[in-house]
Short mmCIF file of C-alpha atoms in Angstrom, two decimals:
data_model
loop_
_atom_site.label_atom_id
_atom_site.label_comp_id
_atom_site.label_asym_id
_atom_site.label_seq_id
_atom_site.Cartn_x
_atom_site.Cartn_y
_atom_site.Cartn_z
CA MET A 7 73.11 139.70 102.47
CA ARG A 8 72.71 139.01 106.53
CA LEU A 9 74.18 135.45 107.92
CA GLY A 10 71.04 133.56 107.19
CA GLY A 11 71.20 134.20 103.23
CA ARG A 12 75.17 133.18 103.16
CA LEU A 13 74.69 130.57 105.53
CA SER A 14 71.83 129.36 102.89
CA ALA A 15 74.27 130.52 99.58
CA ALA A 16 77.26 127.90 101.36
CA ILE A 17 75.14 125.48 101.27
CA GLU A 18 73.55 125.21 98.07
CA VAL A 19 77.26 125.64 97.10
CA LEU A 20 78.33 122.57 98.63
CA GLY A 21 75.30 120.73 97.31
CA ASP A 22 76.88 122.00 93.64
CA ILE A 23 79.98 120.90 94.67
CA GLU A 24 79.00 117.10 95.98
CA ALA A 25 76.53 116.25 93.20
CA ARG A 26 78.77 117.05 90.29
CA ARG A 27 81.92 116.96 91.18
CA ARG A 28 83.59 119.77 90.49
CA PRO A 29 86.08 122.16 91.69
CA VAL A 30 85.15 124.50 94.31
CA ALA A 31 86.25 127.64 92.18
CA ASP A 32 84.27 126.58 89.36
CA ALA A 33 80.90 126.64 91.51
CA LEU A 34 81.88 129.64 93.69
CA LYS A 35 82.79 131.52 90.53
CA ASP A 36 78.93 130.09 89.01
CA TRP A 37 76.99 131.12 92.47
CA GLY A 38 78.63 134.34 91.82
CA LEU A 39 77.05 134.75 88.09
CA SER A 40 73.76 134.21 88.95
CA HIS A 41 73.22 135.74 92.21
CA ARG A 42 75.60 139.42 90.84
CA PHE A 43 73.27 141.16 93.82
CA ALA A 44 76.08 139.40 95.84
CA GLY A 45 78.56 142.28 97.23
CA SER A 46 82.48 141.65 97.31
CA GLY A 47 81.97 141.08 101.35
CA ASP A 48 78.76 138.66 101.17
CA ARG A 49 80.62 136.26 98.09
CA SER A 50 83.44 136.48 100.15
CA ALA A 51 82.32 135.25 103.23
CA VAL A 52 80.09 132.45 101.24
CA GLY A 53 83.57 131.53 100.13
CA ASN A 54 84.20 130.99 103.97
CA ILE A 55 82.11 129.24 104.58
CA VAL A 56 82.49 126.00 101.98
CA TYR A 57 86.34 126.23 102.45
CA ASP A 58 86.03 126.00 105.75
CA ALA A 59 83.55 122.84 105.37
CA LEU A 60 85.79 121.54 103.21
CA ARG A 61 88.64 121.89 105.13
CA LEU A 62 87.10 119.92 108.51
CA LYS A 63 84.60 117.82 105.93
CA LEU A 64 85.34 114.35 107.39
CA SER A 65 85.06 115.86 111.10
CA HIS A 66 81.95 117.83 110.67
CA THR A 67 80.30 114.76 109.22
CA TRP A 68 81.47 112.70 112.11
CA LEU A 69 79.98 115.42 114.77
CA MET A 70 76.89 115.47 113.29
CA ASP A 71 76.25 112.06 111.89
CA SER A 72 76.04 113.50 108.39
CA ALA A 73 77.64 113.79 105.48
CA ASP A 74 74.76 116.76 104.22
CA PRO A 75 75.51 120.25 103.21
CA LEU A 76 73.49 121.30 104.98
CA ALA A 77 74.92 119.40 108.31
CA LEU A 78 78.24 120.86 107.18
CA GLY A 79 77.15 124.37 107.18
CA TYR A 80 76.07 124.57 110.78
CA ALA A 81 79.25 122.77 111.81
CA VAL A 82 81.31 125.48 110.38
CA MET A 83 79.32 127.81 112.75
CA PHE A 84 79.71 126.03 115.53
CA ARG A 85 83.48 124.92 115.06
CA GLN A 86 85.42 127.39 112.99
CA TRP A 87 82.95 130.39 113.58
CA GLY A 88 82.47 130.20 117.57
CA MET A 89 78.85 130.37 117.58
CA SER A 90 77.27 128.50 119.64
CA PRO A 91 73.48 126.40 118.80
CA ASP A 92 71.57 129.28 120.98
CA GLN A 93 73.36 132.34 118.92
CA LEU A 94 73.41 131.12 115.45
CA ALA A 95 70.06 130.41 116.31
CA ALA A 96 69.30 134.11 117.53
CA GLU A 97 70.74 135.73 114.14
CA LEU A 98 69.07 133.21 111.62
CA ASP A 99 65.86 134.13 113.46
CA GLY A 100 63.80 135.62 111.52
CA ASP A 101 65.53 135.28 108.67
CA ARG A 102 63.71 134.41 105.91
CA PHE A 103 66.58 133.49 103.40
CA ALA A 104 67.86 131.38 106.41
CA PRO A 105 68.45 128.01 106.07
CA ALA A 106 66.22 125.22 107.32
CA PRO A 107 66.73 124.86 111.16
CA LEU A 108 69.30 121.85 111.84
CA PRO A 109 67.25 118.55 112.68
CA GLU A 110 66.87 117.72 116.17
CA GLU A 111 69.16 114.01 114.73
CA MET A 112 72.12 116.39 114.10
CA ALA A 113 71.73 118.51 117.14
CA GLU A 114 72.00 115.55 119.15
CA ALA A 115 74.66 114.07 117.63
CA PHE A 116 76.48 117.06 117.78
CA ALA A 117 75.64 117.88 121.48
CA THR A 118 76.88 114.43 122.76
CA ARG A 119 79.41 113.11 120.16
CA ARG A 120 83.23 113.85 121.24
CA LEU A 121 85.82 114.19 118.00
CA ALA A 122 88.21 112.33 120.32
CA ASP A 123 86.26 109.12 120.06
CA ALA A 124 86.46 108.99 116.09
CA PRO A 125 89.11 107.16 114.64
CA ASP A 126 92.66 108.49 113.90
CA HIS A 127 91.63 109.64 109.91
CA VAL A 128 88.60 111.28 110.53
CA GLN A 129 90.66 113.33 113.64
CA GLY A 130 93.15 114.40 110.64
CA ASP A 131 90.65 115.14 108.26
CA VAL A 132 92.36 113.23 105.53
CA PRO A 133 90.82 110.33 103.69
CA ASP A 134 91.60 106.73 105.30
CA TRP A 135 93.81 105.71 102.23
CA ILE A 136 95.78 108.36 103.26
CA VAL A 137 97.37 107.57 107.07
CA PRO A 138 99.77 104.82 106.73
CA HIS A 139 101.73 108.04 104.01
CA PHE A 140 101.52 110.08 106.45
CA VAL A 141 102.43 107.69 108.93
CA ALA A 142 105.20 106.67 107.17
CA ASN A 143 107.05 110.42 106.98
CA PHE A 144 105.94 111.62 110.37
CA GLY A 145 105.52 108.45 112.29
CA GLY A 146 103.92 109.57 115.86
CA ASN A 147 103.61 113.14 114.41
CA TRP A 148 100.88 112.45 111.24
CA LEU A 149 97.97 113.28 112.89
CA ARG A 150 98.96 116.78 114.21
CA GLU A 151 100.65 117.15 110.73
CA ALA A 152 97.48 116.26 109.43
CA GLN A 153 95.32 118.54 111.80
CA ALA A 154 97.01 121.58 110.54
CA LEU A 155 96.47 121.33 107.12
CA ALA A 156 92.85 122.12 108.17
CA LEU A 157 93.71 125.25 108.89
CA ARG A 158 92.78 128.44 107.33
CA PRO A 159 96.10 129.46 105.01
CA SER A 160 97.44 133.11 105.06
CA LEU A 161 97.94 135.72 101.66
CA ASP A 162 101.98 135.38 101.35
CA LEU A 163 103.64 137.94 99.05
CA ARG A 164 107.04 138.26 98.52
CA ALA A 165 108.98 141.69 97.42
CA ASN A 166 110.39 141.90 94.78
CA THR A 167 113.62 143.57 94.87
CA LEU A 168 114.43 144.00 90.91
CA LYS A 169 111.73 146.75 92.25
CA ALA A 170 111.18 147.92 95.82
CA ASN A 171 112.76 146.37 99.17
CA ARG A 172 110.45 145.04 101.41
CA ASP A 173 110.22 148.47 103.84
CA LYS A 174 109.08 149.29 101.02
CA VAL A 175 106.52 147.34 99.86
CA LEU A 176 104.76 146.71 103.88
CA ALA A 177 104.46 150.43 104.18
CA ALA A 178 102.71 150.06 100.64
CA LEU A 179 99.86 146.86 102.11
CA ALA A 180 100.62 149.02 105.67
CA ASP A 181 96.76 149.43 105.43
CA GLN A 182 96.33 145.84 104.81
CA GLY A 183 97.29 144.43 107.00
CA ALA A 184 100.74 143.41 105.61
CA GLN A 185 104.17 142.08 108.29
CA PRO A 186 106.81 140.94 108.02
CA SER A 187 107.17 136.67 107.20
CA ALA A 188 108.69 134.66 110.22
CA LEU A 189 111.18 132.75 108.05
CA ALA A 190 111.11 134.03 103.58
CA ARG A 191 113.67 137.06 103.92
CA GLN A 192 111.63 138.98 101.07
CA GLY A 193 108.59 137.35 102.15
CA ILE A 194 105.10 139.52 103.42
CA ARG A 195 102.32 138.04 105.71
CA ILE A 196 98.67 139.18 105.80
CA PRO A 197 97.05 137.00 107.99
CA SER A 198 93.77 134.76 107.46
CA GLY A 199 91.13 136.84 110.00
CA GLU A 200 89.05 134.29 111.24
CA GLY A 201 84.84 134.29 110.47
CA PRO A 202 83.31 136.10 107.79
CA SER A 203 86.91 138.11 107.74
CA ARG A 204 88.22 138.45 103.65
CA LEU A 205 91.66 138.58 102.66
CA PRO A 206 92.09 141.57 100.46
CA ASN A 207 92.85 141.65 96.89
CA VAL A 208 96.51 142.44 96.58
CA THR A 209 96.38 142.37 92.41
CA ALA A 210 94.82 144.93 92.53
CA GLU A 211 96.83 147.52 94.65
CA LEU A 212 99.26 149.91 92.20
CA SER A 213 102.47 148.20 94.51
CA PHE A 214 101.00 145.53 92.43
CA GLN A 215 101.35 146.69 88.34
CA LYS A 216 104.19 148.33 89.51
CA GLY A 217 106.08 144.77 89.85
CA TRP A 218 107.08 145.56 93.79
CA PHE A 219 105.73 142.32 94.83
CA GLU A 220 104.54 138.91 93.77
CA VAL A 221 102.07 136.61 95.52
CA GLN A 222 103.40 133.86 96.71
CA ASP A 223 103.14 131.17 99.65
CA GLU A 224 106.44 131.19 101.99
CA GLY A 225 107.11 128.06 101.83
CA SER A 226 107.33 128.45 98.04
CA GLN A 227 110.00 130.87 98.58
CA LEU A 228 112.03 128.65 101.09
CA VAL A 229 112.49 126.10 98.58
CA ALA A 230 113.25 128.56 95.99
CA ASP A 231 115.96 130.86 97.84
CA LEU A 232 116.71 126.93 99.12
CA VAL A 233 118.29 126.73 95.23
CA LEU A 234 121.09 128.86 96.86
CA ALA A 235 121.00 130.52 92.84
CA GLU A 236 124.32 132.51 92.62
CA ASP A 237 125.18 136.04 90.22
CA GLY A 238 125.80 134.65 86.38
CA GLU A 239 124.63 131.48 86.36
CA GLN A 240 123.19 128.98 84.37
CA ILE A 241 119.63 127.70 85.79
CA LEU A 242 117.10 125.54 84.21
CA ASP A 243 114.03 125.17 86.24
CA TYR A 244 112.68 123.03 84.17
CA CYS A 245 109.05 122.67 85.11
CA ALA A 246 107.94 126.37 85.52
CA GLY A 247 104.71 125.96 85.50
CA GLY A 248 103.22 129.51 86.14
CA GLY A 249 106.64 131.53 86.81
CA GLY A 250 106.62 132.03 90.74
CA LYS A 251 109.65 130.04 91.32
CA THR A 252 111.62 131.68 87.76
CA LEU A 253 110.79 134.73 89.65
CA ALA A 254 112.13 134.84 92.99
CA LEU A 255 115.47 132.66 91.34
CA ALA A 256 116.02 135.98 88.71
CA ALA A 257 115.22 138.82 91.62
CA THR A 258 117.81 136.28 94.04
CA MET A 259 120.10 136.20 90.87
CA HIS A 260 120.09 140.11 90.69
CA ASN A 261 118.97 139.34 86.84
CA LYS A 262 122.66 138.29 86.22
CA GLY A 263 123.32 134.95 84.53
CA GLN A 264 120.67 132.93 83.02
CA VAL A 265 117.42 131.66 84.30
CA HIS A 266 115.85 129.38 81.59
CA ALA A 267 112.20 128.98 81.80
CA PHE A 268 110.67 125.40 80.25
CA ASP A 269 107.39 123.21 80.62
CA ALA A 270 105.84 120.62 79.24
CA ASP A 271 102.32 122.12 79.65
CA ARG A 272 101.83 125.22 77.48
CA LYS A 273 98.90 126.53 79.22
CA ARG A 274 101.07 126.41 82.57
CA LEU A 275 103.54 127.94 81.35
CA ALA A 276 101.75 130.61 79.61
CA PRO A 277 101.08 133.01 82.31
CA ILE A 278 104.69 133.77 83.11
CA ILE A 279 105.26 136.28 80.11
CA GLU A 280 103.67 139.26 81.21
CA ARG A 281 104.66 138.22 84.96
CA LEU A 282 107.92 138.36 83.84
CA LYS A 283 107.55 142.06 82.51
CA ARG A 284 105.48 143.65 85.42
CA ALA A 285 108.42 142.28 87.70
CA GLY A 286 111.09 143.42 85.21
CA THR A 287 113.75 140.14 84.92
CA ARG A 288 115.97 140.12 82.06
CA ASN A 289 117.88 137.43 82.39
CA VAL A 290 115.09 134.66 82.36
CA GLN A 291 114.29 133.04 78.44
CA VAL A 292 111.46 131.32 78.26
CA HIS A 293 111.01 127.73 76.44
CA GLU A 294 108.42 126.44 75.13
CA HIS A 295 109.40 123.02 73.20
CA GLU A 296 112.10 120.51 75.47
CA LYS A 297 114.00 120.58 71.85
CA GLN A 298 115.08 124.50 72.34
CA LEU A 299 117.36 123.12 75.60
CA ALA A 300 119.20 121.23 73.56
CA ASN A 301 122.61 123.23 73.74
CA LEU A 302 121.74 123.13 77.32
CA ALA A 303 122.89 119.48 77.44
CA GLY A 304 125.17 119.11 80.35
CA LYS A 305 125.95 122.81 81.09
CA CYS A 306 124.29 124.20 83.97
CA ASP A 307 124.90 125.33 87.28
CA ARG A 308 121.33 124.36 88.16
CA VAL A 309 118.69 122.53 87.32
CA VAL A 310 115.07 122.70 88.98
CA VAL A 311 112.57 119.71 88.93
CA ASP A 312 109.70 121.33 90.94
CA ALA A 313 107.89 118.16 89.69
CA PRO A 314 104.25 117.84 88.77
CA CYS A 315 102.81 115.67 92.16
CA THR A 316 99.55 115.04 93.99
CA GLY A 317 99.22 119.01 95.96
CA THR A 318 98.87 117.63 98.99
CA GLY A 319 100.77 119.64 100.76
CA THR A 320 98.13 122.49 99.20
CA TRP A 321 95.23 121.33 101.18
CA ARG A 322 95.58 123.83 103.02
CA ARG A 323 94.39 126.67 100.28
CA ARG A 324 92.46 123.63 97.92
CA PRO A 325 90.58 121.34 100.16
CA ASP A 326 88.51 120.31 97.77
CA THR A 327 91.03 117.86 96.07
CA LYS A 328 91.90 115.88 99.38
CA TRP A 329 88.59 114.53 98.47
CA ARG A 330 89.20 113.98 95.49
CA LEU A 331 92.77 112.32 95.31
CA THR A 332 93.01 108.45 94.99
CA GLN A 333 96.03 105.73 95.08
CA LYS A 334 95.86 106.18 90.94
CA ASN A 335 96.16 110.23 91.27
CA LEU A 336 98.87 109.53 93.04
CA GLU A 337 101.37 106.19 90.76
CA GLU A 338 100.28 108.45 87.76
CA ARG A 339 102.16 111.54 89.40
CA ILE A 340 104.84 109.05 91.05
CA GLY A 341 105.42 108.24 87.03
CA GLN A 342 105.74 111.71 86.26
CA GLN A 343 108.15 112.79 88.71
CA ALA A 344 110.22 110.01 87.12
CA ASP A 345 109.72 110.85 84.24
CA ALA A 346 110.49 114.42 84.88
CA LEU A 347 113.96 113.55 86.89
CA ALA A 348 115.10 111.57 84.41
CA LYS A 349 114.74 114.14 81.45
CA ALA A 350 115.51 117.17 83.63
CA SER A 351 119.12 115.53 85.09
CA ARG A 352 120.78 115.61 81.55
CA TYR A 353 120.91 119.18 81.56
CA VAL A 354 123.61 119.18 84.90
CA ARG A 355 127.12 119.84 84.40
CA PRO A 356 129.71 117.55 86.06
CA GLY A 357 129.43 119.43 89.86
CA GLY A 358 126.55 121.13 89.38
CA PHE A 359 122.95 120.88 91.27
CA LEU A 360 119.76 119.03 90.75
CA THR A 361 117.34 120.30 93.03
CA TYR A 362 113.96 118.56 93.40
CA ILE A 363 110.62 120.04 94.51
CA THR A 364 107.37 119.29 95.04
CA CYS A 365 103.97 120.57 96.71
CA SER A 366 103.19 117.26 98.78
CA VAL A 367 104.22 115.49 101.82
CA LEU A 368 103.60 112.27 100.78
CA PRO A 369 106.95 109.90 101.03
CA GLY A 370 106.74 107.98 97.57
CA GLU A 371 106.54 111.82 95.95
CA ASN A 372 109.67 112.81 98.19
CA GLN A 373 112.01 111.13 99.77
CA GLY A 374 111.45 107.30 97.62
CA GLN A 375 111.59 109.24 94.06
CA ILE A 376 114.89 110.40 95.34
CA ALA A 377 115.96 106.60 96.34
CA ASP A 378 114.63 105.64 93.65
CA PHE A 379 116.28 108.41 91.19
CA ARG A 380 119.80 107.58 92.85
CA ALA A 381 119.40 103.82 92.74
CA LYS A 382 119.04 104.72 88.92
CA ASN A 383 122.43 107.97 89.12
CA PRO A 384 124.88 106.67 91.22
CA GLU A 385 126.32 110.04 89.67
CA PHE A 386 124.13 112.11 91.88
CA GLU A 387 124.80 112.20 95.33
CA LEU A 388 122.31 113.61 98.25
CA VAL A 389 123.73 116.69 100.24
CA SER A 390 122.55 118.63 102.99
CA ALA A 391 119.77 120.94 102.05
CA LEU A 392 120.01 121.53 106.52
CA ASP A 393 123.32 123.49 106.00
CA GLY A 394 121.77 126.00 103.46
CA TRP A 395 118.71 126.74 105.67
CA LYS A 396 120.64 126.76 108.45
CA ARG A 397 123.03 129.64 107.20
CA LEU A 398 119.87 131.31 105.22
CA PHE A 399 117.18 131.57 107.91
CA GLY A 400 119.19 131.26 110.85
CA GLU A 401 120.21 128.62 113.82
CA LYS A 402 117.37 129.34 115.08
CA ALA A 403 115.02 129.57 112.94
CA ALA A 404 111.77 127.35 112.53
CA THR A 405 113.59 123.75 111.21
CA PRO A 406 111.08 121.26 108.50
CA TYR A 407 111.01 117.95 109.72
CA SER A 408 113.73 115.87 107.74
CA PRO A 409 112.74 112.63 106.60
CA ASP A 410 116.62 111.27 106.39
CA GLY A 411 118.32 114.00 108.06
CA LEU A 412 120.05 115.56 104.52
CA SER A 413 116.14 116.07 102.16
CA LEU A 414 113.80 118.32 104.37
CA THR A 415 109.77 119.01 104.74
CA LEU A 416 108.09 121.84 105.11
CA SER A 417 104.80 122.05 106.50
CA PRO A 418 101.62 123.87 108.21
CA ALA A 419 102.93 122.09 111.85
CA SER A 420 106.42 122.72 111.10
CA THR A 421 107.17 126.00 109.24
CA ASP A 422 103.80 127.18 109.44
CA THR A 423 103.90 127.09 105.22
CA ASP A 424 102.42 125.14 102.96
CA GLY A 425 103.90 121.15 102.43
CA PHE A 426 106.86 121.23 100.39
CA TYR A 427 109.75 118.48 100.19
CA PHE A 428 113.28 119.71 99.00
CA ALA A 429 115.88 117.99 98.37
CA LEU A 430 119.20 118.42 96.53
CA LEU A 431 121.59 116.52 94.38
CA ARG A 432 124.56 117.00 93.17
CA ARG A 433 126.27 115.33 89.87
CA ARG A 434 129.80 114.09 90.91
CA ASP A 435 132.95 115.53 88.42
#
């Protein structure tokens, strides 16, 4: 397919997403199944256009004075793929699969409007109701933080030290452009690229099948490190999900001690079994019912709560969720988080640690949640995560934003990772 056909396909998918209010991954999958002639490069390019359009959907709409999928597709070409209107017109000329020409009124709007004149939430490409939450968290830096969440993300990997060190994985993936991560100690990064460039399918690599590495955002790796797990400890990963942090903890502990993986949603937990086998872990027990945790009450050295959240920190990877999020969704998540914290805290031994993590940058889910928990549970004290950060990653490392001088908020703007919140609490003896 030439660019015209790819752009037309992306516009079609954007229209499907808008009309049927469906996740972008589902819409792209259905398009691929109904267009089997499209090669992997075509599917990747179409996906890039769609995701790029959704990341900057609000500012694209304002500059083109239209939310039509056609306007969004053309805006991607102009603003994110670096093509001038004349260059794009020349590229599409004679391509019978190209989309309709950009209507004159949209072209005129794009030529005369300046983003600096747009409302702040448009410049930040976030829903307007979210702005007060960003301001409460980041103050005067909120717009920079919001804009960074609209950039393309890299592909991040974690070397599994139970089977291979990072240098070995880097050598195996040298042809894929792999390089050491800036912060994560076992992290590997493959840059996102621009325009139609596609990220490699690293899970097809033999080194992945051998268990040498896992796909994991660098921010997720960093907060797993900040748990400060030690060999021989008893650790409960209370909201383990697919097991990314469980695997990281097991490797940090050199397969010594025990990591207990539990999630109230058994469907989310299901992939962990195969991942544990591939990674060569021997110190993980998987629990599908909370009653199986009864003998751990008051005995765990560390309990990790990677709580269900709005996922605002992952908007680079899942931009469609940005436009579906509502105040009601936020309130539901805050309730679920409070419940998870209350239940998980029962398993912390005196002198042990409770770690609270979200992939959100909204204060109500983060420092607000911790403040509410501590008010109800005075036996838990908030301790400095900054100390652990400096010890693990060095004084010169990029420093995450700290809303209170103790907990941390990672973000694309501060640490070049997905957005994560991390708080460390200690149960008094």
